[in-house]
Structure formats: C-alpha cells, structure tokens
mmCIF file of C-alpha atoms in Angstrom:
data_model
loop_
_atom_site.group_PDB
_atom_site.id
_atom_site.type_symbol
_atom_site.label_atom_id
_atom_site.label_comp_id
_atom_site.label_asym_id
_atom_site.label_seq_id
_atom_site.Cartn_x
_atom_site.Cartn_y
_atom_site.Cartn_z
ATOM 1 C CA MET A 1 5.141 16.557 -21.322
ATOM 2 C CA ALA A 2 4.857 13.204 -19.540
ATOM 3 C CA LYS A 3 8.059 11.385 -18.663
ATOM 4 C CA GLU A 4 8.118 7.596 -18.335
ATOM 5 C CA HIS A 5 9.774 5.795 -15.440
ATOM 6 C CA ASP A 6 10.781 2.152 -15.366
ATOM 7 C CA TYR A 7 10.349 0.029 -12.254
ATOM 8 C CA THR A 8 11.845 -3.420 -12.057
ATOM 9 C CA CYS A 9 12.063 -6.283 -9.651
ATOM 10 C CA ARG A 10 12.385 -10.022 -9.823
ATOM 11 C CA ILE A 11 9.762 -12.393 -8.469
ATOM 12 C CA ASP A 12 11.510 -15.647 -7.575
ATOM 13 C CA TRP A 13 9.230 -18.553 -6.610
ATOM 14 C CA THR A 14 10.766 -20.382 -3.634
ATOM 15 C CA GLY A 15 8.024 -22.946 -3.049
ATOM 16 C CA ASN A 16 9.252 -25.923 -5.055
ATOM 17 C CA ARG A 17 9.453 -28.830 -2.597
ATOM 18 C CA GLY A 18 11.108 -31.030 -5.218
ATOM 19 C CA ASP A 19 8.240 -32.012 -7.526
ATOM 20 C CA GLY A 20 7.274 -28.564 -8.726
ATOM 21 C CA THR A 21 3.543 -28.193 -9.316
ATOM 22 C CA ARG A 22 2.950 -31.890 -9.962
ATOM 23 C CA THR A 23 0.124 -31.777 -7.385
ATOM 24 C CA TYR A 24 -1.879 -28.816 -6.164
ATOM 25 C CA ARG A 25 -0.916 -29.371 -2.528
ATOM 26 C CA GLY A 26 2.637 -30.376 -3.369
ATOM 27 C CA TYR A 27 4.200 -26.912 -3.499
ATOM 28 C CA ASP A 28 4.436 -23.837 -1.301
ATOM 29 C CA ARG A 29 2.962 -20.497 -2.204
ATOM 30 C CA THR A 30 6.132 -18.596 -1.337
ATOM 31 C CA TRP A 31 8.399 -16.306 -3.299
ATOM 32 C CA ASP A 32 10.922 -13.541 -2.906
ATOM 33 C CA VAL A 33 10.669 -10.027 -4.269
ATOM 34 C CA VAL A 34 14.176 -9.060 -5.305
ATOM 35 C CA THR A 35 14.854 -5.469 -6.268
ATOM 36 C CA PRO A 36 18.437 -4.648 -7.270
ATOM 37 C CA GLY A 37 20.368 -3.092 -4.408
ATOM 38 C CA LYS A 38 17.512 -3.462 -1.889
ATOM 39 C CA PRO A 39 16.614 -6.008 0.787
ATOM 40 C CA THR A 40 14.771 -9.102 -0.377
ATOM 41 C CA ILE A 41 11.143 -9.376 0.714
ATOM 42 C CA HIS A 42 10.026 -12.936 1.505
ATOM 43 C CA CYS A 43 6.340 -13.392 0.656
ATOM 44 C CA SER A 44 3.544 -15.930 0.700
ATOM 45 C CA ASN A 45 -0.028 -16.276 -0.459
ATOM 46 C CA ASP A 46 -2.962 -15.164 1.660
ATOM 47 C CA PRO A 47 -3.478 -17.708 4.472
ATOM 48 C CA LEU A 48 -7.031 -18.274 3.188
ATOM 49 C CA LEU A 49 -5.413 -19.640 0.040
ATOM 50 C CA GLY A 50 -2.805 -21.830 1.694
ATOM 51 C CA GLY A 51 -0.168 -19.207 2.423
ATOM 52 C CA ASP A 52 2.122 -18.614 5.376
ATOM 53 C CA PRO A 53 0.430 -16.118 7.723
ATOM 54 C CA THR A 54 3.805 -14.847 8.965
ATOM 55 C CA LEU A 55 4.806 -13.435 5.558
ATOM 56 C CA PRO A 56 3.412 -10.527 3.540
ATOM 57 C CA ASN A 57 1.025 -11.479 0.744
ATOM 58 C CA PRO A 58 0.201 -9.559 -2.452
ATOM 59 C CA GLU A 59 -2.814 -7.913 -0.848
ATOM 60 C CA ASP A 60 -0.710 -6.746 2.125
ATOM 61 C CA LEU A 61 1.909 -5.323 -0.220
ATOM 62 C CA PHE A 62 -0.704 -3.659 -2.414
ATOM 63 C CA LEU A 63 -2.394 -1.954 0.540
ATOM 64 C CA ALA A 64 1.006 -0.925 1.952
ATOM 65 C CA SER A 65 1.930 0.540 -1.453
ATOM 66 C CA LEU A 66 -1.288 2.542 -1.611
ATOM 67 C CA SER A 67 -0.833 3.853 1.930
ATOM 68 C CA SER A 68 2.886 4.603 1.496
ATOM 69 C CA CYS A 69 2.371 6.483 -1.745
ATOM 70 C CA HIS A 70 -0.391 8.544 -0.141
ATOM 71 C CA MET A 71 1.814 9.296 2.869
ATOM 72 C CA LEU A 72 4.771 10.441 0.785
ATOM 73 C CA TRP A 73 2.632 12.781 -1.309
ATOM 74 C CA TYR A 74 0.824 14.044 1.788
ATOM 75 C CA LEU A 75 4.149 14.942 3.411
ATOM 76 C CA HIS A 76 5.293 16.662 0.232
ATOM 77 C CA LEU A 77 2.101 18.696 -0.136
ATOM 78 C CA ALA A 78 2.014 19.509 3.590
ATOM 79 C CA SER A 79 5.583 20.786 3.436
ATOM 80 C CA SER A 80 4.739 22.923 0.399
ATOM 81 C CA ALA A 81 1.733 24.337 2.318
ATOM 82 C CA LYS A 82 3.991 25.119 5.311
ATOM 83 C CA ILE A 83 2.211 22.537 7.474
ATOM 84 C CA VAL A 84 4.731 20.945 9.808
ATOM 85 C CA VAL A 85 4.099 17.224 10.284
ATOM 86 C CA HIS A 86 5.969 15.606 13.185
ATOM 87 C CA ARG A 87 4.573 12.089 12.886
ATOM 88 C CA TYR A 88 2.465 10.131 10.414
ATOM 89 C CA THR A 89 1.197 6.591 10.884
ATOM 90 C CA ASP A 90 -1.528 4.815 8.983
ATOM 91 C CA ASP A 91 -3.630 1.748 9.670
ATOM 92 C CA PRO A 92 -5.286 1.352 6.276
ATOM 93 C CA LEU A 93 -8.192 -0.991 5.714
ATOM 94 C CA GLY A 94 -8.627 -2.731 2.375
ATOM 95 C CA VAL A 95 -11.880 -4.556 1.726
ATOM 96 C CA GLY A 96 -11.891 -7.283 -0.865
ATOM 97 C CA GLU A 97 -14.225 -9.971 -2.007
ATOM 98 C CA VAL A 98 -13.638 -13.497 -3.216
ATOM 99 C CA HIS A 99 -16.052 -15.008 -5.723
ATOM 100 C CA ALA A 100 -17.220 -18.615 -5.825
ATOM 101 C CA ASP A 101 -14.719 -19.393 -8.615
ATOM 102 C CA GLY A 102 -11.815 -18.166 -6.454
ATOM 103 C CA SER A 103 -11.302 -14.879 -8.271
ATOM 104 C CA GLY A 104 -11.350 -11.713 -6.249
ATOM 105 C CA GLN A 105 -10.725 -8.010 -6.120
ATOM 106 C CA PHE A 106 -10.437 -5.053 -3.814
ATOM 107 C CA LEU A 107 -13.753 -3.242 -3.416
ATOM 108 C CA ARG A 108 -12.475 -0.220 -1.527
ATOM 109 C CA ALA A 109 -9.787 1.035 0.792
ATOM 110 C CA THR A 110 -9.854 3.502 3.643
ATOM 111 C CA LEU A 111 -6.643 5.184 4.672
ATOM 112 C CA ARG A 112 -6.716 6.058 8.365
ATOM 113 C CA PRO A 113 -3.652 8.175 9.036
ATOM 114 C CA ALA A 114 -2.930 9.543 12.499
ATOM 115 C CA ILE A 115 -0.941 12.715 12.028
ATOM 116 C CA VAL A 116 0.843 14.839 14.604
ATOM 117 C CA VAL A 117 1.231 18.437 13.447
ATOM 118 C CA ALA A 118 2.821 21.548 14.905
ATOM 119 C CA GLU A 119 0.921 23.816 17.242
ATOM 120 C CA GLY A 120 -1.016 26.459 15.333
ATOM 121 C CA THR A 121 -1.665 24.211 12.312
ATOM 122 C CA ASP A 122 -4.808 24.948 10.327
ATOM 123 C CA ILE A 123 -6.434 21.518 10.743
ATOM 124 C CA PRO A 124 -9.063 21.979 7.977
ATOM 125 C CA GLN A 125 -6.235 22.862 5.564
ATOM 126 C CA ALA A 126 -4.202 19.849 6.764
ATOM 127 C CA GLU A 127 -7.192 17.588 6.197
ATOM 128 C CA ALA A 128 -7.953 19.052 2.761
ATOM 129 C CA ILE A 129 -4.522 17.976 1.533
ATOM 130 C CA HIS A 130 -5.649 14.328 1.698
ATOM 131 C CA HIS A 131 -8.125 15.030 -1.081
ATOM 132 C CA GLU A 132 -5.378 16.465 -3.294
ATOM 133 C CA VAL A 133 -3.023 13.498 -2.989
ATOM 134 C CA HIS A 134 -5.008 11.317 -5.412
ATOM 135 C CA ARG A 135 -4.048 13.738 -8.191
ATOM 136 C CA TYR A 136 -0.380 12.816 -7.744
ATOM 137 C CA CYS A 137 0.065 9.358 -6.210
ATOM 138 C CA PHE A 138 0.975 6.751 -8.858
ATOM 139 C CA ILE A 139 -0.752 3.985 -6.952
ATOM 140 C CA ALA A 140 -3.975 5.844 -6.145
ATOM 141 C CA ARG A 141 -4.225 6.994 -9.765
ATOM 142 C CA SER A 142 -3.890 3.378 -10.903
ATOM 143 C CA VAL A 143 -6.555 1.617 -8.848
ATOM 144 C CA ASN A 144 -10.118 0.998 -10.025
ATOM 145 C CA PHE A 145 -11.830 1.111 -6.639
ATOM 146 C CA PRO A 146 -12.663 3.990 -4.307
ATOM 147 C CA VAL A 147 -10.080 5.148 -1.788
ATOM 148 C CA THR A 148 -11.358 7.249 1.101
ATOM 149 C CA TYR A 149 -9.550 9.020 3.906
ATOM 150 C CA SER A 150 -10.346 9.127 7.587
ATOM 151 C CA PRO A 151 -7.486 11.100 9.151
ATOM 152 C CA THR A 152 -7.081 12.105 12.755
ATOM 153 C CA PHE A 153 -4.849 14.951 13.854
ATOM 154 C CA GLU A 154 -3.038 15.679 17.069
ATOM 155 C CA ILE A 155 -1.138 18.840 17.952
ATOM 156 C CA ALA A 156 2.455 18.257 19.000
ATOM 157 C CA VAL A 157 3.168 19.207 22.582
ATOM 158 C CA GLY A 158 6.084 21.542 23.194
#
C-alpha cells in the first residue's frame, strides 16, 4: 500500500526594492527557500531572465534535485548489491529550451556520475544499477523528459 509523505518549505520573495512590482524592471528576481530547521537557500532567476548569476536558480535546483535523488538511490542499491562505493560525484547536464513567448521546459537531462568503487567490483553490475534507480527516485519518476546516464567508474587504489 502506498504511503504519502508531506514536504514543505516557504518561498519568501526578497526582491521588493520598495515599489513592489509597479514596473517590470523595478524589482529583483530573488527569494529565499526556507525549510524548517534547515539552512536558508538564497536564490535568483536565471541570468538570462534578469537574475543574479551568483545564486542558484530554479533550473539549477531542479537539476541538483534530480542528480541528488539518483545518487542516493544508487548508493542504496549499490550497498544492497554488495558494491562498495568510495566516492560519487556528478556533473549533470540539463538541456532546456525557451520559446518565443518566454515559456520553456527541460528537454532532457544526462547524469554523468564519476564513481570510485572497490577493487574487484563487477563494473557491468555497477553500471546496470543506474538503470534501476528510475524505478525508485521520486524526482526521476516525476519528470516528463528523458533522463539518461553516462557513468564512469574508477577502481579505488589500496
């Protein structure tokens, strides 16, 4: 039987320069993500849309969520398969498009994890786990675009 989980946060717009949204260029595209008991994340819009390039934007956070969820399930499934992972990093690539009217969407994402595994690891088995993760990851199961995987593996020395 399925069990529901609630996730909450507060999005607090911080970009009011004093006149609110009176003019299109008169406010900042900044906000904070506040989750009870956790550090605040200061965010901005994509720089192409007038945002601060030094702050995460929704697309950054979305791609990071997809990659993080995949990583956590990969580690879980690897552990269950007795595959010892010593290090996992990912440099995911999300490809989006923006339409003439300003709307947009992600077209696809490629997760590109670099994984260091213990000596003697069955690399084909370690790679196959990536294709099982989508059955479990909340984020991957919720997107409407293809997510592919291009992992690399390295054997830990010593």
